[in-house]
Amino acid sequence: MNKTIEVLWPYYLPDGTKQLVWAPGRVVGVADGTTHKAPRARSKILPAGAVLWEWAADERFGEQAGQ
């Protein structure tokens, strides 16, 4: 873990159009399929092998850091 990755992320511009942007991040874990839960849906168990990652804030797009 603690590997750096880049994810191609859809970002929606204020005019409603979609732009793909590369989001650098860091792997913080890999789900085991029994105990790791989705960060926003605390009751949903993630499938085994799902990558848990975190990203830094991106001021260019007004995005906060997250996981």
Coordinates of C-alpha atoms in Angstrom, one line a residue:
M1 CA 0.0 0.0 0.0
N2 CA 1.0 3.7 0.0
K3 CA 1.4 3.5 -3.7
T4 CA 0.6 6.5 -5.9
I5 CA -2.0 6.0 -8.6
E6 CA -3.9 8.2 -11.1
V7 CA -7.6 7.8 -11.8
L8 CA -9.4 9.2 -14.8
W9 CA -12.3 11.1 -13.1
P10 CA -15.4 12.7 -14.7
Y11 CA -15.7 16.3 -13.7
Y12 CA -18.8 18.3 -14.5
L13 CA -18.2 21.9 -15.5
P14 CA -20.5 24.7 -14.4
D15 CA -22.1 24.8 -17.8
G16 CA -23.1 21.1 -17.4
T17 CA -20.6 19.6 -19.7
K18 CA -18.3 16.8 -18.6
Q19 CA -14.5 16.9 -18.7
L20 CA -12.3 14.0 -17.8
V21 CA -9.4 14.9 -15.5
W22 CA -6.6 12.8 -14.1
A23 CA -6.7 12.7 -10.3
P24 CA -3.5 11.6 -8.5
G25 CA -4.0 9.8 -5.3
R26 CA -2.6 7.3 -2.8
V27 CA -3.7 3.7 -2.1
V28 CA -4.7 3.4 1.5
G29 CA -6.1 -0.1 1.5
V30 CA -7.6 -3.0 -0.4
A31 CA -11.0 -4.3 0.6
D32 CA -11.2 -7.9 1.9
G33 CA -14.9 -8.4 1.1
T34 CA -16.0 -8.9 4.6
T35 CA -15.1 -5.8 6.8
H36 CA -14.3 -2.8 4.6
K37 CA -17.2 -0.5 4.1
A38 CA -17.8 2.2 1.5
P39 CA -16.8 5.6 2.9
R40 CA -20.1 7.3 2.1
A41 CA -22.4 4.3 2.6
R42 CA -21.3 3.1 6.0
S43 CA -23.4 0.0 5.8
K44 CA -22.3 -1.3 2.4
I45 CA -19.5 -3.9 2.4
L46 CA -17.0 -3.3 -0.5
P47 CA -16.2 -6.3 -2.7
A48 CA -12.9 -8.1 -2.2
G49 CA -10.2 -6.4 -4.1
A50 CA -11.7 -2.9 -4.2
V51 CA -9.0 -0.3 -3.9
L52 CA -9.5 2.3 -1.2
W53 CA -7.7 5.5 -2.1
E54 CA -7.4 9.1 -1.0
W55 CA -6.8 12.3 -3.0
A56 CA -5.5 15.8 -2.3
A57 CA -7.6 18.9 -2.7
D58 CA -7.5 20.5 -6.2
E59 CA -8.0 24.2 -5.9
R60 CA -8.3 24.6 -9.8
F61 CA -11.6 22.7 -9.7
G62 CA -12.7 23.7 -6.1
E63 CA -12.4 20.1 -5.0
Q64 CA -11.7 19.1 -1.4
A65 CA -9.5 16.3 -0.3
G66 CA -11.3 13.0 0.2
Q67 CA -11.3 9.3 0.4

